[in-house]
Coordinates of C-alpha atoms and ligand atoms in Angstrom, one line a residue:
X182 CA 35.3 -20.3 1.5
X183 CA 32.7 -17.6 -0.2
X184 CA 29.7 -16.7 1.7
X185 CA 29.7 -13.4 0.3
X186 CA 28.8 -14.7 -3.5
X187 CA 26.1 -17.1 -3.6
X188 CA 25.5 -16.4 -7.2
X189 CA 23.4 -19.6 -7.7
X190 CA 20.8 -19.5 -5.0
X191 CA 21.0 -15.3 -5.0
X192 CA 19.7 -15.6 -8.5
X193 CA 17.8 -18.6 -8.0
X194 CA 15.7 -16.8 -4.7
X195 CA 15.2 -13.5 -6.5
X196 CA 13.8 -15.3 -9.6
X197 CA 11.8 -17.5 -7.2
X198 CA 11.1 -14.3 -5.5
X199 CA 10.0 -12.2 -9.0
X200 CA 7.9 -15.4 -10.1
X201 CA 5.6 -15.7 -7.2
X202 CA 5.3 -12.7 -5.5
X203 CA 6.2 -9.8 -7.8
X204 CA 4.8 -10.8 -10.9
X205 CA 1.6 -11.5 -10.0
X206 CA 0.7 -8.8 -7.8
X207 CA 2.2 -6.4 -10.6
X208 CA 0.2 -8.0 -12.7
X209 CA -3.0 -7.7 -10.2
X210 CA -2.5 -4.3 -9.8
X211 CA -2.0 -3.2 -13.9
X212 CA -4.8 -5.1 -14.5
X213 CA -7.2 -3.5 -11.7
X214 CA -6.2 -0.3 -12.5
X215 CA -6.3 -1.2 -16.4
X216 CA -10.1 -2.1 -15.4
X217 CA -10.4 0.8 -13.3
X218 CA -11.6 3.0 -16.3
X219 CA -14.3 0.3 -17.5
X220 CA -15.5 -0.1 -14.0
X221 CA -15.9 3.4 -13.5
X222 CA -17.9 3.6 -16.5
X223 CA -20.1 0.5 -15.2
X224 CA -20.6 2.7 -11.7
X225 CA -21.2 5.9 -13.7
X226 CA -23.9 4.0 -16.0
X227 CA -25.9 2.3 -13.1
X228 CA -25.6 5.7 -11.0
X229 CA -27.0 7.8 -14.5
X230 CA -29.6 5.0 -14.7
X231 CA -30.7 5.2 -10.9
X232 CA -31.0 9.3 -11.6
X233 CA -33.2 8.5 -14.7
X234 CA -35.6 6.2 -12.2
X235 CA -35.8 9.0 -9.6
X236 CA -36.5 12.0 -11.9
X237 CA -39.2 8.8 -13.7
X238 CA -40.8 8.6 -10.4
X239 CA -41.3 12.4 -10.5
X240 CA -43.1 12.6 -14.0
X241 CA -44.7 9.8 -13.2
X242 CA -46.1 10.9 -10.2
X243 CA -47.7 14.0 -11.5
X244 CA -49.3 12.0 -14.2
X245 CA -50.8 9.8 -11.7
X246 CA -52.5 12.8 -10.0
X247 CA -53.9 14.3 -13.2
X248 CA -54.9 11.0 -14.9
X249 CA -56.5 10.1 -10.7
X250 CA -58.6 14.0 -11.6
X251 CA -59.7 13.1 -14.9
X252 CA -60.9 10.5 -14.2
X253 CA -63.2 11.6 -11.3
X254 CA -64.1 14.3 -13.6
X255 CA -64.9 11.8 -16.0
X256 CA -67.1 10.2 -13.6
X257 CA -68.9 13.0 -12.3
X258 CA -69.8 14.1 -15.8
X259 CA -71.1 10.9 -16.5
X260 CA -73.2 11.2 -13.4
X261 CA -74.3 14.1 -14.7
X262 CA -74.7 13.6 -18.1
X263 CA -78.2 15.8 -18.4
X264 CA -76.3 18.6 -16.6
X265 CA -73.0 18.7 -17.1
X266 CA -72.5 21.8 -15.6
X267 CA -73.6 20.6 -12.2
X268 CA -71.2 17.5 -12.1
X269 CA -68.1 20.0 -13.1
X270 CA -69.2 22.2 -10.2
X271 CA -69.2 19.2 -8.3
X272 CA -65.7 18.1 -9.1
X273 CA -64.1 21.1 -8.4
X274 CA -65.8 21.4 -4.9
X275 CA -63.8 17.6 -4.4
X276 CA -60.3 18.6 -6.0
X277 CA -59.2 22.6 -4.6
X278 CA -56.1 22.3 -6.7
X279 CA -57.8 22.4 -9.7
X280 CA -59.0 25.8 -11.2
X281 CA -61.6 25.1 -13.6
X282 CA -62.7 22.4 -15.7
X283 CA -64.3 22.9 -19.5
X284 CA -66.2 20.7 -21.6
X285 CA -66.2 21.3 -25.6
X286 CA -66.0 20.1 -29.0
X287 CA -63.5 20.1 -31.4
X288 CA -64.1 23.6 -33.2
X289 CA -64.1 25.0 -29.7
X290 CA -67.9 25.4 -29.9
X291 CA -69.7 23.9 -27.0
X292 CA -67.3 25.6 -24.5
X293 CA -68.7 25.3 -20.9
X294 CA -66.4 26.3 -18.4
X295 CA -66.8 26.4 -14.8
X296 CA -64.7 27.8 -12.8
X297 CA -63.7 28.9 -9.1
X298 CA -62.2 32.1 -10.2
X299 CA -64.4 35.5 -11.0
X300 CA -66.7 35.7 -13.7
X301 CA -64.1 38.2 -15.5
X302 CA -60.9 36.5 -15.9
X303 CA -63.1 33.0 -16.6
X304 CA -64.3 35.2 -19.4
X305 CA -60.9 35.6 -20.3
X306 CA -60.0 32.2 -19.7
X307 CA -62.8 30.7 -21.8
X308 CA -61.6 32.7 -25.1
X309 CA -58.4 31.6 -24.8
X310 CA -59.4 28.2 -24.3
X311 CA -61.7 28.3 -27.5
X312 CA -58.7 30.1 -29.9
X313 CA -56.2 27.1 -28.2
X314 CA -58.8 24.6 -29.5
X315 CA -59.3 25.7 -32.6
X316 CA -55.9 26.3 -33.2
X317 CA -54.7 22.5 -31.9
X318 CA -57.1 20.4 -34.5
X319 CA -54.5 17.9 -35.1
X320 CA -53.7 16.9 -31.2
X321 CA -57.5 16.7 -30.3
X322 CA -58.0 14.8 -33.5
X323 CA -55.2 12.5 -32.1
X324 CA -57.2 12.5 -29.0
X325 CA -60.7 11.0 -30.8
X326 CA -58.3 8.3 -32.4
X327 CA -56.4 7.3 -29.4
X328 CA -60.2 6.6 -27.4
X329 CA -61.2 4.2 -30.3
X330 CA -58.5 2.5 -28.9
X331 CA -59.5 2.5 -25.3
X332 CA -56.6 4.5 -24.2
X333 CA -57.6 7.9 -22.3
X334 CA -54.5 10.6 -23.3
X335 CA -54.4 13.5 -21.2
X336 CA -52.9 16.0 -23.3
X337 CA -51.1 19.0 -22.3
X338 CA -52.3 22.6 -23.1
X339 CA -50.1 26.1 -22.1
X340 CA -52.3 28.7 -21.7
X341 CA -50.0 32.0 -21.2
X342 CA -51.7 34.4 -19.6
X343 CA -52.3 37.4 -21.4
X344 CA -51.1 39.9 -18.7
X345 CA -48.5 38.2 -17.4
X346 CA -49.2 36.6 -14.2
X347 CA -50.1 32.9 -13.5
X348 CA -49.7 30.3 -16.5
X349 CA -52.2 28.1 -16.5
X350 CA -51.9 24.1 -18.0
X351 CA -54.9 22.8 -19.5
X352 CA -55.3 19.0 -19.7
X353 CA -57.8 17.9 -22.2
X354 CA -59.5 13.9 -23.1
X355 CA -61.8 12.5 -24.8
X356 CA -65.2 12.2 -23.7
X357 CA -67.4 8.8 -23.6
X358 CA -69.1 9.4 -26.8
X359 CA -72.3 7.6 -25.5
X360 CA -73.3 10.1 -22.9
X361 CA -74.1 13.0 -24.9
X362 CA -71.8 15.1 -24.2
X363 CA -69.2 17.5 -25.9
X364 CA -66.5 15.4 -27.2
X365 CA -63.5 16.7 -25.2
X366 CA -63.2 17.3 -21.1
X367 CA -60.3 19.2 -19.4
X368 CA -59.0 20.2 -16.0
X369 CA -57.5 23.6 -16.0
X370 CA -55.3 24.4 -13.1
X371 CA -52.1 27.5 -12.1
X372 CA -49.0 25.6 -13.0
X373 CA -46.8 27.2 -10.3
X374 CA -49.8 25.9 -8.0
X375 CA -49.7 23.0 -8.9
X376 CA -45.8 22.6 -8.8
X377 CA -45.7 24.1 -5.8
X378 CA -48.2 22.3 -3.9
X379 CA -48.4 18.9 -5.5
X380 CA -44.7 18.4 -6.7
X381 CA -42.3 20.4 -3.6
X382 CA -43.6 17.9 -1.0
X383 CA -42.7 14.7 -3.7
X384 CA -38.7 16.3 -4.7
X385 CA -38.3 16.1 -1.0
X386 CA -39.0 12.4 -0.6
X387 CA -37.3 11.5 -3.6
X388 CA -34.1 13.5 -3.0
X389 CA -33.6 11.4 -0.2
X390 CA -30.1 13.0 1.3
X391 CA -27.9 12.7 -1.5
X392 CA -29.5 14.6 -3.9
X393 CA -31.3 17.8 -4.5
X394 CA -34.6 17.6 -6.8
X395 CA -35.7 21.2 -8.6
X396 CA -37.8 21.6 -11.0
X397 CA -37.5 25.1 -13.9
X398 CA -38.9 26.6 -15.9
X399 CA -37.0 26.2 -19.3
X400 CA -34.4 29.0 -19.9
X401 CA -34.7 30.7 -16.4
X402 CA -32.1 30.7 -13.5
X403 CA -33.5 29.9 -10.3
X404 CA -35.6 26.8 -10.0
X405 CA -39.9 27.1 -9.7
X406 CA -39.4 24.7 -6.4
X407 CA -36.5 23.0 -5.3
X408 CA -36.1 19.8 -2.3
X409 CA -33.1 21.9 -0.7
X410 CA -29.8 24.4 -2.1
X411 CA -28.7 24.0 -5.7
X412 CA -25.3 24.3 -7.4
X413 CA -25.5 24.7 -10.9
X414 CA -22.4 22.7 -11.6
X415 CA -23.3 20.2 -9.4
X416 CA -26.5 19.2 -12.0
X417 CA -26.3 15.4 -12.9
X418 CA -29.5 14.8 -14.9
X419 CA -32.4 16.9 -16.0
X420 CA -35.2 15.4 -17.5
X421 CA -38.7 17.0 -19.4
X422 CA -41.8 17.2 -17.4
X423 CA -44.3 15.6 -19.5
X424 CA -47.4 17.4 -17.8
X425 CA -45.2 20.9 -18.3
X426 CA -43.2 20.8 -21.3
X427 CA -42.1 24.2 -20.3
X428 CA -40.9 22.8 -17.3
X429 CA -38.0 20.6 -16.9
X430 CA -36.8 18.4 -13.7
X431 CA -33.3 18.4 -12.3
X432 CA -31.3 16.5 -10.2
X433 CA -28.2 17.5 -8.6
X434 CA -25.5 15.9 -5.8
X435 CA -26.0 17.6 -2.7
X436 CA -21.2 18.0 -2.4
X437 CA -19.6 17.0 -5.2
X438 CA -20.6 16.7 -8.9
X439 CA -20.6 12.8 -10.5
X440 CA -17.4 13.4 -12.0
X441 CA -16.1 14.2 -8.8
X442 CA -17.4 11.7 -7.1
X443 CA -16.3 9.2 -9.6
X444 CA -12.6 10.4 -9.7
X445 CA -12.3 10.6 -5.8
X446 CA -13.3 7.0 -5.6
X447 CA -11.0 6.1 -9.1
X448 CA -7.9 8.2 -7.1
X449 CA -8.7 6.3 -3.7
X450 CA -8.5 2.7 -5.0
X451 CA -5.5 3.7 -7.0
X452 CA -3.9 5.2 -3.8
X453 CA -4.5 2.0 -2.2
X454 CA -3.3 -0.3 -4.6
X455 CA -0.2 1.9 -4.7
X456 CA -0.1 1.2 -0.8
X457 CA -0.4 -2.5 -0.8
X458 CA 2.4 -2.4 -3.7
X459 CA 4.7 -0.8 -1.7
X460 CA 3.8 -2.4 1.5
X461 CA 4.2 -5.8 -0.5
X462 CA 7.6 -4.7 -2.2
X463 CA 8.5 -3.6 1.3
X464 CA 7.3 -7.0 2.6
X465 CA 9.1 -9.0 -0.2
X466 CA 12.2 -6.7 0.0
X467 CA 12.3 -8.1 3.9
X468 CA 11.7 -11.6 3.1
X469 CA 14.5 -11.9 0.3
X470 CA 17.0 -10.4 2.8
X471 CA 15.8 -12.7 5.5
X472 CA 16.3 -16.0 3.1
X473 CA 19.1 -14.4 1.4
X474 CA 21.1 -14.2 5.3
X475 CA 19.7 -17.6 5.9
X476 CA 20.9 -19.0 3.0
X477 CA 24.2 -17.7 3.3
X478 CA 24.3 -18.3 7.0
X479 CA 23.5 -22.0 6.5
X480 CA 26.4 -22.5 3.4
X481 CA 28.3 -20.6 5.6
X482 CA 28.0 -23.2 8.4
X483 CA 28.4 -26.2 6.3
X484 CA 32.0 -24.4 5.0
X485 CA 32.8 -24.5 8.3
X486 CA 32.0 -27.8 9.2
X487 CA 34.4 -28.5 6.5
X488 CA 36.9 -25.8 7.3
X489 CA 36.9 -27.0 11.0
X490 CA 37.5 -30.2 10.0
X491 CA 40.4 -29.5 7.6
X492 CA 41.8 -27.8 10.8
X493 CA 41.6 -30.2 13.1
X494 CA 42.8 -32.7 10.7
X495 CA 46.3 -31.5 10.0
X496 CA 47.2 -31.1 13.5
X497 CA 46.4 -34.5 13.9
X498 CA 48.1 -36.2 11.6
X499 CA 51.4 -34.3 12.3
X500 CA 50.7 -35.5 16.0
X501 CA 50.1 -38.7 15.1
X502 CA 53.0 -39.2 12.8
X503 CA 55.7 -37.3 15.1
X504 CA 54.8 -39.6 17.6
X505 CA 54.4 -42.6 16.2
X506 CA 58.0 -42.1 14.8
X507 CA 59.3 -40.8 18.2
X508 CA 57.3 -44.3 19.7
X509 CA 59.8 -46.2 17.4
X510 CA 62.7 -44.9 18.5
X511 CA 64.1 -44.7 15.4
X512 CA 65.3 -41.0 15.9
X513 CA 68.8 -40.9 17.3
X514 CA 69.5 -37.2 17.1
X515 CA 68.8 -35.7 20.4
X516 CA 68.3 -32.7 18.0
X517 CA 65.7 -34.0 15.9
X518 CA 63.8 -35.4 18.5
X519 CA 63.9 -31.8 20.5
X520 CA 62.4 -30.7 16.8
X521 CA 59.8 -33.4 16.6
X522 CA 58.4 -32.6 20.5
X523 CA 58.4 -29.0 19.7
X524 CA 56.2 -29.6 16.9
X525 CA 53.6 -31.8 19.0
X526 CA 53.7 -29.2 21.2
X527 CA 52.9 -26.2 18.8
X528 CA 50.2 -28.5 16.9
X529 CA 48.7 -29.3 20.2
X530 CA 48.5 -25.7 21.0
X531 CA 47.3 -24.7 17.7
X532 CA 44.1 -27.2 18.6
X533 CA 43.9 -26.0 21.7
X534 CA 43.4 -22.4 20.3
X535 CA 41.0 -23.6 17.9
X536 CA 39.1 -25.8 20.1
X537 CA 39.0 -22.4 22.8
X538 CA 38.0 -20.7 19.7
X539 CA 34.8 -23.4 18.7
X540 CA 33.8 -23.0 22.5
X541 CA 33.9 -19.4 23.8
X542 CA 31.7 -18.9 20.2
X543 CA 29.3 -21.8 20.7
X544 CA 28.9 -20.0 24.2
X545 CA 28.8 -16.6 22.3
X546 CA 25.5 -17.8 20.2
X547 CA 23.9 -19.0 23.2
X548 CA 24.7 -15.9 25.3
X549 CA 26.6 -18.0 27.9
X550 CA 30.0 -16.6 27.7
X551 CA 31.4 -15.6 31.2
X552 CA 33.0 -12.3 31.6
X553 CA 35.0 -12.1 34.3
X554 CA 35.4 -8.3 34.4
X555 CA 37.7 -7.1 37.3
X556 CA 40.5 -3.6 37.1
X557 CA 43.9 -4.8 35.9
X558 CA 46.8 -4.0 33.9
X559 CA 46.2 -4.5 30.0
X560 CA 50.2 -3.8 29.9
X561 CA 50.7 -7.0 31.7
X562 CA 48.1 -9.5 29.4
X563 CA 50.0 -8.2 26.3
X564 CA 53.0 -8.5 27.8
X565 CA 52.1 -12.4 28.7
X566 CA 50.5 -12.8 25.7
X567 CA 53.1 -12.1 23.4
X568 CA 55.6 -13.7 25.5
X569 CA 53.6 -17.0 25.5
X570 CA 53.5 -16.8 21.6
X571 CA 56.3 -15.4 20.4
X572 CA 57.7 -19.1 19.8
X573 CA 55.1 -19.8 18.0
X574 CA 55.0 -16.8 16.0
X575 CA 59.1 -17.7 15.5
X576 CA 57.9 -21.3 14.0
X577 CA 55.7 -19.3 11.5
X578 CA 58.5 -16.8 10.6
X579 CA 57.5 -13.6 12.5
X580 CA 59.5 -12.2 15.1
X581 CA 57.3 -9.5 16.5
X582 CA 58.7 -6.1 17.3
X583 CA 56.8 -4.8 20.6
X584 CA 56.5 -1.3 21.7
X585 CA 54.5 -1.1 24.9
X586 CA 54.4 2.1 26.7
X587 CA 56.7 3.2 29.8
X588 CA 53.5 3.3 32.3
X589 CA 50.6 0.6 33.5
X590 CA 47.8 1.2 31.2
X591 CA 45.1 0.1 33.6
X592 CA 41.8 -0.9 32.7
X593 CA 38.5 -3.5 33.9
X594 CA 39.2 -6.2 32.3
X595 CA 39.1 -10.2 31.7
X596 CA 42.0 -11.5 31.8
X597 CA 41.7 -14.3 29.9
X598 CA 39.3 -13.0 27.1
X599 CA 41.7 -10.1 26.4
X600 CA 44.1 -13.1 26.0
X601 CA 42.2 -14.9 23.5
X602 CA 41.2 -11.6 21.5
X603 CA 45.0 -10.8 21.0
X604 CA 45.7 -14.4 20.5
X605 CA 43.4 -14.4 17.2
X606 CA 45.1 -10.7 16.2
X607 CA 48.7 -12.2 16.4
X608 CA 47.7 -15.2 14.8
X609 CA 45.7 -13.9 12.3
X610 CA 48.6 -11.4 11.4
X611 CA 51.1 -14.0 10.9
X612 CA 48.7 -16.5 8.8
X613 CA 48.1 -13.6 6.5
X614 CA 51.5 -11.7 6.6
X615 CA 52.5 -13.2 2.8
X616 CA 56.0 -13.0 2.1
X617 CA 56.6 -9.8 4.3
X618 CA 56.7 -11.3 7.8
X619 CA 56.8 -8.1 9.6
X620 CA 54.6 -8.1 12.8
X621 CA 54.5 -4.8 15.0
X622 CA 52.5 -5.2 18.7
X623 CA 52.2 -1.6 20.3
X624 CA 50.4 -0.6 23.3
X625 CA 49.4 2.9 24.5
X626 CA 47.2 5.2 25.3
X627 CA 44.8 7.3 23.5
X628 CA 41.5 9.7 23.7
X629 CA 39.0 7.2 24.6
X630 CA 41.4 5.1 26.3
X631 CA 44.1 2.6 26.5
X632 CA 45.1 0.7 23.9
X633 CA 46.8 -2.7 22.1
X634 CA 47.5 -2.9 18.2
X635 CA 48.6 -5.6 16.1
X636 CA 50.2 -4.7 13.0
X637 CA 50.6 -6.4 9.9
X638 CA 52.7 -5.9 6.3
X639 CA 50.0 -8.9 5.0
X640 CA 47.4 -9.3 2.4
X641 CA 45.4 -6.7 3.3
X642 CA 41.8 -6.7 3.6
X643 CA 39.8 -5.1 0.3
X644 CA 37.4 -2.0 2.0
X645 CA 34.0 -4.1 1.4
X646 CA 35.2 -6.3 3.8
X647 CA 36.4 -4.1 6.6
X648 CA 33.0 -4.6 8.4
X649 CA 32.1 -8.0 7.4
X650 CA 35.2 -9.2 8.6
X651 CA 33.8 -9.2 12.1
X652 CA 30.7 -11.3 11.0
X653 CA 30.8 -14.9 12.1
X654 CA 31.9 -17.6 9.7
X655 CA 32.8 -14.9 7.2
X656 CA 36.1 -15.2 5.5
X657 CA 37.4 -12.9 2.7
X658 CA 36.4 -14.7 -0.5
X659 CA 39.4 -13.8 -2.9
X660 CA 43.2 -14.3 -3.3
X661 CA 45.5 -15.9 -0.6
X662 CA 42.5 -16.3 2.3
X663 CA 42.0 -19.4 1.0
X664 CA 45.7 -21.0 1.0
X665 CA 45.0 -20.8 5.1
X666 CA 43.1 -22.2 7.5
X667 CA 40.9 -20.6 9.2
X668 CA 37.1 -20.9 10.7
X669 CA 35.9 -17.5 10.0
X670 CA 35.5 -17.2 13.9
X671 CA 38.3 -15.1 15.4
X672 CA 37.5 -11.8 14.7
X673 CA 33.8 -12.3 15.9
X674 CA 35.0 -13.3 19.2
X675 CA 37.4 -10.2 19.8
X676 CA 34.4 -8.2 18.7
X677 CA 32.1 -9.9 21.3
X678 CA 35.0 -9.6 23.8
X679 CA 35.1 -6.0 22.8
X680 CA 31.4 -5.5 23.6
X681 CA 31.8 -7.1 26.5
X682 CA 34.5 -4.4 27.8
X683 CA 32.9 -1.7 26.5
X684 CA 35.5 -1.0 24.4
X685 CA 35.8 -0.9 20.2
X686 CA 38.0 -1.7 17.7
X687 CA 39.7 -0.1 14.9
X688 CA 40.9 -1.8 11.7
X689 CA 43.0 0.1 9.0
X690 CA 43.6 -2.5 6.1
X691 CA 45.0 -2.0 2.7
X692 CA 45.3 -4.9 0.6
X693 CA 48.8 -5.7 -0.7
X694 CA 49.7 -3.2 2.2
X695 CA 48.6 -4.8 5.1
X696 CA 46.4 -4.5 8.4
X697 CA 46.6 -2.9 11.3
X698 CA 43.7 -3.6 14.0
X699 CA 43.5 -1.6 17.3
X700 CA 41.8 -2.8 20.3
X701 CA 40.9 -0.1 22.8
X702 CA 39.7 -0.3 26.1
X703 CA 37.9 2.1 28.4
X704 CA 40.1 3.6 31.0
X705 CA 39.8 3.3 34.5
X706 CA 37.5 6.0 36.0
Ligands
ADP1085 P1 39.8 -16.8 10.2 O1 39.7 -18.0 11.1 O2 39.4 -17.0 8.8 O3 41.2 -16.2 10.3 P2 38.8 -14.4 11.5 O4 37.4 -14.1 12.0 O5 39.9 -14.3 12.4 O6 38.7 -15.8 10.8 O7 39.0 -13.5 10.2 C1 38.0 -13.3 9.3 C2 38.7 -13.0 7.9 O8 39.3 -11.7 8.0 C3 39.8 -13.9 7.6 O9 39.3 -15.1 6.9 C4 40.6 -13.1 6.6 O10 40.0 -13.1 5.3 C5 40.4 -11.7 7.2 N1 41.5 -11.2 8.0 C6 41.6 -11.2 9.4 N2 42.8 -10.7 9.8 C7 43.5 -10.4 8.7 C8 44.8 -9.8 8.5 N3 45.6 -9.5 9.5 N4 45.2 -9.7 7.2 C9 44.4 -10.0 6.2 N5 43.2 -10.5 6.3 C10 42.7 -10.7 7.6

């Protein structure tokens, strides 16, 4: 019997095994984190393209103001078409962010400013108005072509001031070029003003609280307004403001930059993927050694069946056939019919054994073997034991040499189970003695106890299979093992009998060589 090797259905299960299980989910997992990098890239895009709608929102809004204050400017000049001057002044009273408003024409000529500021810097503020006029032909002249199309452009001008101080944006239109009036209008307002009292409030809202909004002027350091605290390498986007074009709008994660953000969340799904791999392997792992043992268990139990079988058929026939011939009468010698009822005798005893054997196990498994544990002499079981046997042991070619110690090795004990565990030792040491029949039974005492050893010049058992051997059903798979009978049994019982006592067992086994097993039993306290 081989329950070690199951090549077949080993192979056949981890194949089954690599198929189903392993193949696929390494396959899942190379292919997520194959896609990791595109998805990434899909995340990063809608994320850059979310940024791009918030810092839109921004521009958008301050155009909304200023194309909302030209046109009420536009209105109150038309109200006021005879006198201009009157409507502007009326305007400004309505709109406190904005500074001043002009009307002109092209050249510059026409220039009527009004403003809230003093009469000198207006002064100043109307000359440089006129040269910025003069000087920008080609955008007011854009301006003229654009209303012949109905649109109304508000058109950006940066009026530096000339001492420093407050830059202020002009925006200029058209005029309606029915009412009489110079051809262009503008609002004039302080940029910073307006940044910081029209825009600060909006980068709030729209920062919402991932984000911080800022908005600088080109080339400098520290932002004009900002929604909150702002790390410079934590900028995502920045964007032009179209009212400001020396402005600019950034946006910036309020922790960790995108790309930090992006590789946290790449590293966290790969961690987990690595988890459920090795949670799966782990889990697959488990289930192939579960199928693997039940695999072997059940060829294991059907070997038995047959093993059993094989057993209890020899006997049998033996019986059967020694009898029948003894029924007959056909023997004469009183000699050979001593030999014949010796030989029921020992095949009725070898049954017995193995049918003691098939029980006290099928109790084992169910956990209802008995243990009658009471303080006794192991001396005097071995000494029984041996005794009982030893013509049996003579029929098989052993004569055992026994060396039991001068004084009572007392221990708790079960009589009878200490009886059956040696009973499977000697026999198992005279079915696999080989040629060399020599069969040594010693009992003393020793550290943990008292002791009884069976020794054997056998087979041997190979090292692999020094623990196995106490496994149920198991029987070494190579060499001579399988010229004997045997249900793979014994040894499990005198290691449940062991356990039972407390005690443990000892085997020393070189193949060729032979074995030498030790049972030793607690001593009495
Ligand atoms: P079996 O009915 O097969 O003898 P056991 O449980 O008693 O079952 O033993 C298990 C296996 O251990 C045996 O099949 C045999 O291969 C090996 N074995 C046990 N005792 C010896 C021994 N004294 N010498 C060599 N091999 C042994």
């Amino acid at each position: 019997m081989n329950i070690q090797r199951a090549p077949g259905a080993s192979r056949r299960l981890v194949l089954l095994i690599v198929l189903l299980v392993l193949l696929p989910v390494l396959f899942l997992s190379a292919y997520q984190i194959g896609t990791y990098s595109s998805s990434e890239q899909l995340i990063r895009d809608v994320y850059q393209r979310q940024l791009d709608v918030i810092l839109y929102s921004l521009n958008q809004y301050a155009w909304d103001v200023s194309a909302h204050w030209a046109a009420a400017l536009r209105l109150s000049l038309d109200e006021n078409s005879r006198a201009p001057e009157a409507g502007m002044r009326a305007f400004l009273e309505r709109n406190s962010a904005v500074e001043s408003v002009v009307i002109a024409d092209s050249a510059g000529g026409r220039l009527v400013l009004v403003s809230r500021d003093t009469a000198a810097s207006g002064r100043a503020l109307q000359e440089s108005l006129a040269v910025h006029l003069r000087s920008e032909r080609g955008r007011l002249d854009q301006l003229l072509r654009y209303r012949s199309l109905e649109y109304r452009k508000l058109e950006p001008f940066v009026l530096p001031s000339p001492v420093g101080g407050n830059v202020r944006i002009a925006l200029i239109f058209a005029n309606d070029s029915s009412a009489g009036l110079p051809e262009f209008a503008g609002l004039v307002f302080l940029e910073d003003e307006f940044i910081a009292k029209m825009l600060a409030g909006r980068l709030a809202d729209a920062a919402g609280q991932e984000f911080v909004l800022a908005v600088f002027r080109k080339g400098q350091e520290s932002p004009a307004t900002a929604s909150g605290p702002l790390r410079q390498d934590a900028i995502l986007q920045r964007r032009d403001l179209w009212l400001f074009p020396d402005h600019e709008v950034v946006i910036a994660s309020r922790g960790a930059t995108l790309d930090e953000l992006v590789h946290t969340r790449l590293m966290r799904n790969i961690a987990l993927v690595g988890v459920l791999n090795v949670l799966m392997l782990a889990g697959v792992a488990l289930i192939y050694r579960n199928v693997r043992a039940q695999v072997e268990l059940a060829r294991a139990k059907s070997t038995f069946v047959s093993n059993v079988s094989h057993e209890l058929r020899t006997p049998l026939a033996l019986i059967r056939m020694y009898a029948e011939t003894l029924e007959m009468g056909r023997l004469t010698s009183e000699e050979k019919k001593q030999e014949y009822y010796c030989t029921i005798l020992r095949e009725t005893e070898r049954l017995t054994h193995l049918v003691n054997n098939l029980l006290n196990f099928s109790r084992m498994e169910a956990g209802r073997k008995p243990y009658d544990l009471s303080p006794g002499s192991l001396s005097d079981v071995v000494r029984d034991v041996v005794a009982t046997y030893t013509p049996h042991l003579a029929y098989q070619g052993c004569s055992p040499i026994v060396e039991f110690a001068q004084d009572d090795l007392r221990t708790v004990l079960d009589r009878e189970a200490v009886g059956e565990a040696l009973l499977n030792l000697l026999d198992n040491a005279a079915k696999y003695s080989g040629r060399n029949k020599y069969l040594r039974v010693t009992t003393g005492r020793e550290v943990g106890g008292v002791y009884v050893q069976v020794e054997d010049h056998g087979i041997g058992i190979p090292p692999q299979y020094h623990a196995k051997v106490f496994e149920a059903f198991f029987r070494v798979p190579s060499g001579f093992v399988h010229d004997t009978k045997g249900s793979g049994l014994g040894l499990s019982l005198v290691k449940h009998i062991m356990d039972a006592h407390g005690g443990h067992i000892t085997l020393t086994s070189v193949p060729e060589q032979g074995t030498t097993v030790r049972l030793i039993f607690p001593p009495v306290i």
